[in-house]
PDB file of C-alpha atoms and ligand atoms in Angstrom:
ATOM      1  CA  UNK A 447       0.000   0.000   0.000  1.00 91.00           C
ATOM      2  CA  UNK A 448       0.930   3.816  -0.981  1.00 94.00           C
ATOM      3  CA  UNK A 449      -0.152   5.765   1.984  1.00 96.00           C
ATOM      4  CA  UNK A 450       0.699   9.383   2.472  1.00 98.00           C
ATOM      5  CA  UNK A 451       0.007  10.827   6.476  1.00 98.00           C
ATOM      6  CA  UNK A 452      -0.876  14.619   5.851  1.00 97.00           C
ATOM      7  CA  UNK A 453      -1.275  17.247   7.983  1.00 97.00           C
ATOM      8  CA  UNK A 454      -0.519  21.130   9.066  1.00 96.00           C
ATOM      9  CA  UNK A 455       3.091  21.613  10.955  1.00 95.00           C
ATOM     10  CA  UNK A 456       2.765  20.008  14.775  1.00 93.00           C
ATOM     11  CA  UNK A 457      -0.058  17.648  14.096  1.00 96.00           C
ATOM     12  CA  UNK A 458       1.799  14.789  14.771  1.00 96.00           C
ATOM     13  CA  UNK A 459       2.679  13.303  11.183  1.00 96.00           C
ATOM     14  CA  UNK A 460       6.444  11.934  11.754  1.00 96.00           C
ATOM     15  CA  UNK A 461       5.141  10.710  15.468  1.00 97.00           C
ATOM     16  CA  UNK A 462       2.134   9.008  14.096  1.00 98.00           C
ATOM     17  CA  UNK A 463       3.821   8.174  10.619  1.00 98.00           C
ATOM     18  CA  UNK A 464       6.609   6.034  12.683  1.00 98.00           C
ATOM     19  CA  UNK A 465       4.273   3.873  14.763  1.00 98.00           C
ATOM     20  CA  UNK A 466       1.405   3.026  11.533  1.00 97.00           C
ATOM     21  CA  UNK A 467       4.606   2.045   9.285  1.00 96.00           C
ATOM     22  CA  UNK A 468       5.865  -0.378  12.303  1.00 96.00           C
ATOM     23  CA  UNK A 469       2.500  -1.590  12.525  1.00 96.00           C
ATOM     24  CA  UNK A 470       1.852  -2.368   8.927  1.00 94.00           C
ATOM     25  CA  UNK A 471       5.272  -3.251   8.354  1.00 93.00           C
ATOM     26  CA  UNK A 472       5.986  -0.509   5.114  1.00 93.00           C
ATOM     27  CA  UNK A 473       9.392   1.729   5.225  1.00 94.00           C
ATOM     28  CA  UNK A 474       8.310   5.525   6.572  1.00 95.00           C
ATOM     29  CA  UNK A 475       9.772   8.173   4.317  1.00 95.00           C
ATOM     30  CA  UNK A 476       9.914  11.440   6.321  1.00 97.00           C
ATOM     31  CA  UNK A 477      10.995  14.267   4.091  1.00 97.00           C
ATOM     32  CA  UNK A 478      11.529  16.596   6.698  1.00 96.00           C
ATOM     33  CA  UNK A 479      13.548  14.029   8.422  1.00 96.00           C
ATOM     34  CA  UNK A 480      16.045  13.559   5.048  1.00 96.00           C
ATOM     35  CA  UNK A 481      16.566  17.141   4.829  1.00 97.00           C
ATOM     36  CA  UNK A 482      17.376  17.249   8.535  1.00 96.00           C
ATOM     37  CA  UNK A 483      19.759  14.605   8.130  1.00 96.00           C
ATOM     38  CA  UNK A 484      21.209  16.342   4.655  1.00 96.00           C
ATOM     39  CA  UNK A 485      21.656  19.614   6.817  1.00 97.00           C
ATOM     40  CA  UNK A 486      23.249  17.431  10.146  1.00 97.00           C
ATOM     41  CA  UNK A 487      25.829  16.047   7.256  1.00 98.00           C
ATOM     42  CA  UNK A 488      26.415  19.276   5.963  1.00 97.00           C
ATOM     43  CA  UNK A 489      26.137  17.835   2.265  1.00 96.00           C
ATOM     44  CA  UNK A 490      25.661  20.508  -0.777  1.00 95.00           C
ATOM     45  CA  UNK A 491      21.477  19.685  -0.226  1.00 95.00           C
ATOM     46  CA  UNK A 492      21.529  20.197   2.987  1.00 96.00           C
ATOM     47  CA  UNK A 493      23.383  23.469   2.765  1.00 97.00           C
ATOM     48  CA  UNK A 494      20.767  25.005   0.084  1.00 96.00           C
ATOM     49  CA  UNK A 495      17.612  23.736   2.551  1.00 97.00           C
ATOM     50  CA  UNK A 496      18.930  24.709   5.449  1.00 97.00           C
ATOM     51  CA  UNK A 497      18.180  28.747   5.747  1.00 97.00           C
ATOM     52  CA  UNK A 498      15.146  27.975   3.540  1.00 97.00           C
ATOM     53  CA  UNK A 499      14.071  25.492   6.609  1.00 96.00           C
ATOM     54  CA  UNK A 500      14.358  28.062   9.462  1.00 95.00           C
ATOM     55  CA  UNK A 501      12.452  30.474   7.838  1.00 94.00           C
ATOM     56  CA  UNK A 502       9.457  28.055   7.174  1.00 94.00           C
ATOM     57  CA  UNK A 503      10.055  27.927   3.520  1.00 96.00           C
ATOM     58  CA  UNK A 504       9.755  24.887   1.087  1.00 97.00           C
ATOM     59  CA  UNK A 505      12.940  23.659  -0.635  1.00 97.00           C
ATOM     60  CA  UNK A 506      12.775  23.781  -4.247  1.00 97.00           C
ATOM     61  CA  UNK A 507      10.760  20.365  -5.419  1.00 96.00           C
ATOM     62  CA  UNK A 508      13.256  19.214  -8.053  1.00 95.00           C
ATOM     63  CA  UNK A 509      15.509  18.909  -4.830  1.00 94.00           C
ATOM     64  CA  UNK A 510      13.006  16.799  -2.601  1.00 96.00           C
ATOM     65  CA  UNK A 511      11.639  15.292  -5.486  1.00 95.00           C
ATOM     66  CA  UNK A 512      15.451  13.615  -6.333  1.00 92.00           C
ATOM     67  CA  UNK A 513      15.600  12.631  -2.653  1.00 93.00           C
ATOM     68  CA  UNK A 514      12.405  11.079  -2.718  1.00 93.00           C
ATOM     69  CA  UNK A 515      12.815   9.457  -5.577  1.00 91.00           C
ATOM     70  CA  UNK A 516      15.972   7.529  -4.921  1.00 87.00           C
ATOM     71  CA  UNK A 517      14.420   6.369  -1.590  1.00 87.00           C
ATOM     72  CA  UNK A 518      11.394   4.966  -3.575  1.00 87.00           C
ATOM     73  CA  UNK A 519      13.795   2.993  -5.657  1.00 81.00           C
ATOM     74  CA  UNK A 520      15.027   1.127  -3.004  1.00 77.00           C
ATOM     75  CA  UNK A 521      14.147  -2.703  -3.081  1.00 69.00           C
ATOM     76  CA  UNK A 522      12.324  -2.792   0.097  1.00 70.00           C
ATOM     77  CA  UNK A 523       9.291  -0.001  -0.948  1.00 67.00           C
ATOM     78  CA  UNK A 524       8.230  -2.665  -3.256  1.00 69.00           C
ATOM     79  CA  UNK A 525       5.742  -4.059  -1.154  1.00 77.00           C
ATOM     80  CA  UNK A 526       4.698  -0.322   0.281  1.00 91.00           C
ATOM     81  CA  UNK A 527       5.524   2.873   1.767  1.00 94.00           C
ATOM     82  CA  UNK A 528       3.599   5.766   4.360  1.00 96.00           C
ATOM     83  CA  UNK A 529       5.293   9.300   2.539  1.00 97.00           C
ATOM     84  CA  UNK A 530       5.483  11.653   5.537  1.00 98.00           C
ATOM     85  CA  UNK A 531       5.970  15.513   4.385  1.00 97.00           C
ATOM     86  CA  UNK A 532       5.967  14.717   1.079  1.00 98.00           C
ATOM     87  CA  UNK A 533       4.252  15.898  -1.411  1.00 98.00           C
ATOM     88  CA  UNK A 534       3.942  19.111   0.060  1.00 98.00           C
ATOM     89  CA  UNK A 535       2.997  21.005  -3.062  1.00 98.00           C
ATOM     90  CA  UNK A 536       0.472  20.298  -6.128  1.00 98.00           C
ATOM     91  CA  UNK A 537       3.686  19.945  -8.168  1.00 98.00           C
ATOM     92  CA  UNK A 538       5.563  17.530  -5.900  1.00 98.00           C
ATOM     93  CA  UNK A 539       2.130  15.293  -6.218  1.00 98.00           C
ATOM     94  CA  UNK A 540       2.025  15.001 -10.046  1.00 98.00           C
ATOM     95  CA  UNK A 541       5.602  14.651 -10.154  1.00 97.00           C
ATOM     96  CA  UNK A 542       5.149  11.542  -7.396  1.00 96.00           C
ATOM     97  CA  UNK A 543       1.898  10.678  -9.227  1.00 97.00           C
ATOM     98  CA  UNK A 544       4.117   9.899 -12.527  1.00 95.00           C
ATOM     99  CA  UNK A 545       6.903   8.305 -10.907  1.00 92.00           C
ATOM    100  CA  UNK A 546       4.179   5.652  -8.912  1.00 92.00           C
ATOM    101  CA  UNK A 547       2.440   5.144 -12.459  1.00 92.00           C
ATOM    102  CA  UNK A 548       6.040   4.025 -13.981  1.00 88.00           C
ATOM    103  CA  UNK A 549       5.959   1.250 -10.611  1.00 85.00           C
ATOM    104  CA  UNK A 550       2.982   0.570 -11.410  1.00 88.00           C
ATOM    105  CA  UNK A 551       1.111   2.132  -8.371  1.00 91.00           C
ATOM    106  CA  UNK A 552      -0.712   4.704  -7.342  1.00 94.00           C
ATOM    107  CA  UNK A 553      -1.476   6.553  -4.229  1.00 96.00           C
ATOM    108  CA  UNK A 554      -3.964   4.137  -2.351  1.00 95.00           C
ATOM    109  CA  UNK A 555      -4.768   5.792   1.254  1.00 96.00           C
ATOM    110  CA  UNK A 556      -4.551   9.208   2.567  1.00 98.00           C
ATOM    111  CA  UNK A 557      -4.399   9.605   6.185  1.00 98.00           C
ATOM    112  CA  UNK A 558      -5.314  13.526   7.209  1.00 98.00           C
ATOM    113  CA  UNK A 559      -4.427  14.522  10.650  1.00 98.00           C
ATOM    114  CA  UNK A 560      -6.848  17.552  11.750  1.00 98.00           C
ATOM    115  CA  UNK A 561      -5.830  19.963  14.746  1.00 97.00           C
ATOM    116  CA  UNK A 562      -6.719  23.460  15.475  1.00 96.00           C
ATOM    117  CA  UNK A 563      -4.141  25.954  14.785  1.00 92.00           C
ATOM    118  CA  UNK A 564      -4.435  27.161  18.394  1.00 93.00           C
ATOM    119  CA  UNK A 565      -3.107  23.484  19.503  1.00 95.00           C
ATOM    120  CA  UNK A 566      -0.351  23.027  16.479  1.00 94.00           C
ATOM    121  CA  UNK A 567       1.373  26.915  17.908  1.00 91.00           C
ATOM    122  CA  UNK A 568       0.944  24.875  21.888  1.00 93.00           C
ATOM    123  CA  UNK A 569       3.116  21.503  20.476  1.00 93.00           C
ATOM    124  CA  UNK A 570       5.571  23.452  18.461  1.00 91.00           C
ATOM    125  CA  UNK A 571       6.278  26.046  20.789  1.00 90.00           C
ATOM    126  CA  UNK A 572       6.669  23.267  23.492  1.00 91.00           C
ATOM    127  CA  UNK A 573       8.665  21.142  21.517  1.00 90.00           C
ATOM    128  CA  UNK A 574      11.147  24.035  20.349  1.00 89.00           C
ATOM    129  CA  UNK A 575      12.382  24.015  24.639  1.00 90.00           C
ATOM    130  CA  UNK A 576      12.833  20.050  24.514  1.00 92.00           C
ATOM    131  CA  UNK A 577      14.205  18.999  20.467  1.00 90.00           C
ATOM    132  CA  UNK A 578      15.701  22.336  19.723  1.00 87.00           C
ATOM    133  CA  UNK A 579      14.657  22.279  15.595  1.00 88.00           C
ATOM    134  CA  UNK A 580      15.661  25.722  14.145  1.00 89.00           C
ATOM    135  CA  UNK A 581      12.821  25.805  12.682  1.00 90.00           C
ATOM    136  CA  UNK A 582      10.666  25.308  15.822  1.00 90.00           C
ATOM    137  CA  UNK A 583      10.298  29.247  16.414  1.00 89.00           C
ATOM    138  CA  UNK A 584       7.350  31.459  16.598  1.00 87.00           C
ATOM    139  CA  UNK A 585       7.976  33.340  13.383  1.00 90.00           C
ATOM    140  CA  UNK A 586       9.116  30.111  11.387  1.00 90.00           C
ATOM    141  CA  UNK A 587       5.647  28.370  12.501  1.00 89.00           C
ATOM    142  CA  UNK A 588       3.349  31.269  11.377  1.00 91.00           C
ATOM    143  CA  UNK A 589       5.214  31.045   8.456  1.00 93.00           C
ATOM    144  CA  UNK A 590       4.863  27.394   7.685  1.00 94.00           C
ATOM    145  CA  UNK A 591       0.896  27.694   8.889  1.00 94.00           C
ATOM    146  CA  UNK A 592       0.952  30.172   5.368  1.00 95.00           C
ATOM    147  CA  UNK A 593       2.490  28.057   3.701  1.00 96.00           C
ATOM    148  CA  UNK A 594       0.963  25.476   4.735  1.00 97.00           C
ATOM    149  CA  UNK A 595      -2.262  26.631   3.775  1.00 96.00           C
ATOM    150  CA  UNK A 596      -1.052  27.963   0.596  1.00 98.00           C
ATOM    151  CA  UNK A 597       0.675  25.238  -1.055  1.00 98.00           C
ATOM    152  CA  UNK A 598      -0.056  22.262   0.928  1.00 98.00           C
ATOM    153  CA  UNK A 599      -3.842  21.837   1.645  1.00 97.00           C
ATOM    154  CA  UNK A 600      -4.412  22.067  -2.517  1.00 98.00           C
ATOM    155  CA  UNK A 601      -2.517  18.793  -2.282  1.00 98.00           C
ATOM    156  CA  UNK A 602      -5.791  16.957  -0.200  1.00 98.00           C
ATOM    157  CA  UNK A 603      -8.167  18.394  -2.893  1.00 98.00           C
ATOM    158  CA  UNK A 604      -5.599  17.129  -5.613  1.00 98.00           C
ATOM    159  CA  UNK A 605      -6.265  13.713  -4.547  1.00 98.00           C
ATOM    160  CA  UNK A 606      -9.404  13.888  -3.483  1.00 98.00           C
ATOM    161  CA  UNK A 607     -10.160  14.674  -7.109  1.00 98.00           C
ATOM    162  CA  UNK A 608      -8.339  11.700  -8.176  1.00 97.00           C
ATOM    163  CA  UNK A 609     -11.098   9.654  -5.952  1.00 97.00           C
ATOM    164  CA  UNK A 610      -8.174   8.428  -3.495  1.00 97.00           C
ATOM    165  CA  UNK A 611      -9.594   7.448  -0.127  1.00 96.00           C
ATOM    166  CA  UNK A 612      -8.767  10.154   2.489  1.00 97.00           C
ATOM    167  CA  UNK A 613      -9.539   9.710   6.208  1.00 97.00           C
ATOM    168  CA  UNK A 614      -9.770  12.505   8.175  1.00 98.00           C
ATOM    169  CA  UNK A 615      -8.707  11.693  11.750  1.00 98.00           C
ATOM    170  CA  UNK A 616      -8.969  13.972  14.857  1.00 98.00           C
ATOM    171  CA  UNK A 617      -5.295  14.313  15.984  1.00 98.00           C
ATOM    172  CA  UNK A 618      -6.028  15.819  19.320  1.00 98.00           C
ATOM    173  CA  UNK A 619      -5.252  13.548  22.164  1.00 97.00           C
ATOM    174  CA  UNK A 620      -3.631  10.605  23.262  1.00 97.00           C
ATOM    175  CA  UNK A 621      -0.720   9.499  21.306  1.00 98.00           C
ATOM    176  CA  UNK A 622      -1.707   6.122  21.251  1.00 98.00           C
ATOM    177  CA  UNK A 623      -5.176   6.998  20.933  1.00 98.00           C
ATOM    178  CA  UNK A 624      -4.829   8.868  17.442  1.00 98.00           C
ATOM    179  CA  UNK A 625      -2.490   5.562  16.553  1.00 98.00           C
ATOM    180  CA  UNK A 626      -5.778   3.493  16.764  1.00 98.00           C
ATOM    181  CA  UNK A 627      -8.243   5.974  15.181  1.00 98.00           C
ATOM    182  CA  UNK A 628      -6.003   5.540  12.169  1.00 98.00           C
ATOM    183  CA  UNK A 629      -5.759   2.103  12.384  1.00 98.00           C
ATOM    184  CA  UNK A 630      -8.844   1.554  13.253  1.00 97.00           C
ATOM    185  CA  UNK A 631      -9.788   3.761   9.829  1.00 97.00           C
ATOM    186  CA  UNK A 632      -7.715   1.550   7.823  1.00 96.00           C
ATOM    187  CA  UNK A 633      -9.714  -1.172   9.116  1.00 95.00           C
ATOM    188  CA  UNK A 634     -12.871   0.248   8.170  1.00 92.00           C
ATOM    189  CA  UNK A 635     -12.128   0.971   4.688  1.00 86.00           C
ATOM    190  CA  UNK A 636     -10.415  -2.333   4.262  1.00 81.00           C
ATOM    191  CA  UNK A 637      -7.116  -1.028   3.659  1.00 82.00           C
ATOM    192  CA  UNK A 638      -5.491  -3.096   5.800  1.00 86.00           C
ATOM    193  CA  UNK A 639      -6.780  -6.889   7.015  1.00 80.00           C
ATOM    194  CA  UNK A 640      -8.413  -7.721  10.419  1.00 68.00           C
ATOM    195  CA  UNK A 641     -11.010  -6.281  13.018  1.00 54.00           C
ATOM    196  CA  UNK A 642     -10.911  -3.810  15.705  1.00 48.00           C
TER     197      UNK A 642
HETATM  198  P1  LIG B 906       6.693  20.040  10.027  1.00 72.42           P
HETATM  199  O1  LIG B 906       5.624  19.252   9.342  1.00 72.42           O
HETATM  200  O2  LIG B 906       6.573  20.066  11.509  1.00 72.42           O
HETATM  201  O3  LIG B 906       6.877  21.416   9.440  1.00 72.42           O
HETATM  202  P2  LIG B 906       8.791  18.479   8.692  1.00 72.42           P
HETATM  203  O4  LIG B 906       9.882  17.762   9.401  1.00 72.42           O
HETATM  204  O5  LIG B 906       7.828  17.644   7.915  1.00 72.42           O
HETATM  205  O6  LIG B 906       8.078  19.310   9.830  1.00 72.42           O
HETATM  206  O7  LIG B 906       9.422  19.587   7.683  1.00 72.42           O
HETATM  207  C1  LIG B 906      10.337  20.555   8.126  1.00 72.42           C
HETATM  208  C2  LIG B 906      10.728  21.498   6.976  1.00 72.42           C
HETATM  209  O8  LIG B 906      11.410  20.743   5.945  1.00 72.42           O
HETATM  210  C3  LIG B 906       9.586  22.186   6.257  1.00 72.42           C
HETATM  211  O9  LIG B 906       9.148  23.349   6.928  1.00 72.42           O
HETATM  212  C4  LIG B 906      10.250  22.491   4.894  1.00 72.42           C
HETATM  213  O10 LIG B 906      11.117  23.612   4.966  1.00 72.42           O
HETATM  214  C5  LIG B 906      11.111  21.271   4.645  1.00 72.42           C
HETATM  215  N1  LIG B 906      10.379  20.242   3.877  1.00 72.42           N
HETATM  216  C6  LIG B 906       9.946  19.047   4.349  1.00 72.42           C
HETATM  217  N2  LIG B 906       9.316  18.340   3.385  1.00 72.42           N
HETATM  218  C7  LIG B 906       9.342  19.122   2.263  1.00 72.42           C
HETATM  219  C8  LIG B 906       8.835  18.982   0.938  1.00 72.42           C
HETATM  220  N3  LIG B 906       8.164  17.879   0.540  1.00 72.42           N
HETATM  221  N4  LIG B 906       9.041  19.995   0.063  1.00 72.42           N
HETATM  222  C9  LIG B 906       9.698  21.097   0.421  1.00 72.42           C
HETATM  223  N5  LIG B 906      10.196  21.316   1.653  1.00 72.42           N
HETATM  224  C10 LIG B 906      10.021  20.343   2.576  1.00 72.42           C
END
C-alpha cells in the first residue's frame, strides 16, 4: 500500500507516521527528516535547505523530489511505503503521481491529521524548549501555517479529485489513541486486514 500521512506543521505526522509504518510493516519516508539529516551532514542539499528550513520555507521540489525518488527505488518499498511531508505542493504530487504510475502504483490511502491551529502553535512552541529544531520558532511556525495553507492543503483536494480514499482523523489527544483511530480507519475501509 501507498499511503501518504498529511497534515498542518505540529499535528503529529512523523510521530504518528513512525508507529502506523511499524504496525503495517511498510518503510516511513519522512521528508523533513532527510533534509534534517542532509543539513546534520552538511552535504551541498543540505546546505541550500537549510536557511530555507528556518524560515518556514519549502525547498525547491526538483531537490526533494530527487531525494524522494531515490528512496522509492530502493528494493524494500516494493511491497509499500507511508510518505510523511511529502508531497507538500500540487507539483511535488504530479511529479510523485508519474513516478508511482512508472511502478505501477498509485497513491492508495490518505491519512489527514486535523488539529486546530491554536493546539499546532501549543506543540511546536513546546517542543522548540525540549528537540531544539531551528525551525521550531514562533515566526518560522506562522510562516509554515501560510504556507501550509497555501501550497499544501491544494494537495488533499488534488487527490481527493483523483477519488483516493482520504480519512480525516482527529489528531487531538492521546498518542496512542490517534495511533488506533487511524488504524482503526484503515480497518474500516479495508485497507489493511483484520477487526478492531
Ligand atoms: P513540520 O511538518 O513540523 O513542518 P517536517 O519535518 O515535515 O516538519 O518539515 C520541516 C521542513 O522541511 C519544512 O518546513 C520544509 O522547509 C522542509 N520540507 C519538508 N518536506 C518538504 C517537501 N516535501 N518539500 C519542500 N520542503 C520540505
Amino acid at each position: 500500500m501507498i499511503a501518504l500521512m498529511f497534515g498542518p506543521p505540529g499535528s503529529g505526522k512523523g510521530t504518528q507516521a513512525s508507529r502506523v509504518a511499524v504496525l503495517l510493516g511498510i518503510p516511513h519516508i519522512a521528508a523533513g527528516d532527510m533534509l534534517r539529516d542532509e543539513v546534520a551532514h552538511d552535504t551541498a542539499l543540505g546546505h541550500e535547505a537549510k536557511p530555507i528550513m528556518d524560515a518556514g520555507g519549502l525547498v525547491p521540489d526538483d531537490l526533494v523530489v530527487r531525494m524522494i525518488e531515490s528512496s522509492l527505488n530502493q528494493p524494500d518499498a516494493g511491497k509499500g511505503v507511508l510518505l510523511d511531508g511529502f508531497p507538500r505542493t500540487v507539483p511535488q504530487a504530479i511529479t510523485l503521481d508519474a513516478m508511482l504510475a512508472r511502478l505501477n502504483e498509485k497513491v492508495d490511502e490518505v491519512i489527514s491529521l486535523e488539529v486546530p491551529d491554536d493546539e499546532l502553535k501549543t506543540r511546536i512552541l513546546k517542543r522548540a524548549t525540549t528537540e531544539g529544531r531551528s525551525d521550531d520558532t514562533a515566526e518560522g511556525l506562522a510562516q509554515r501555517l501560510v504556507v501550509y495553507r497555501q501550497e499544501t492543503a491544494p494537495v488533499l483536494e488534488h487527490y481527493s479529485a483523483a477519488g483516493t480514499r482520504i480519512d480525516a482523523i482527529n489528531g487531538v489527544g492521546d498518542i496512542d489513541a490517534i495511533t488506533d483511530r487511524i488504524m482503526e480507519a484503515l480497518r474500516q475501509n479495508g485497507a489493511v486486514a483484520g477487526t478492531a
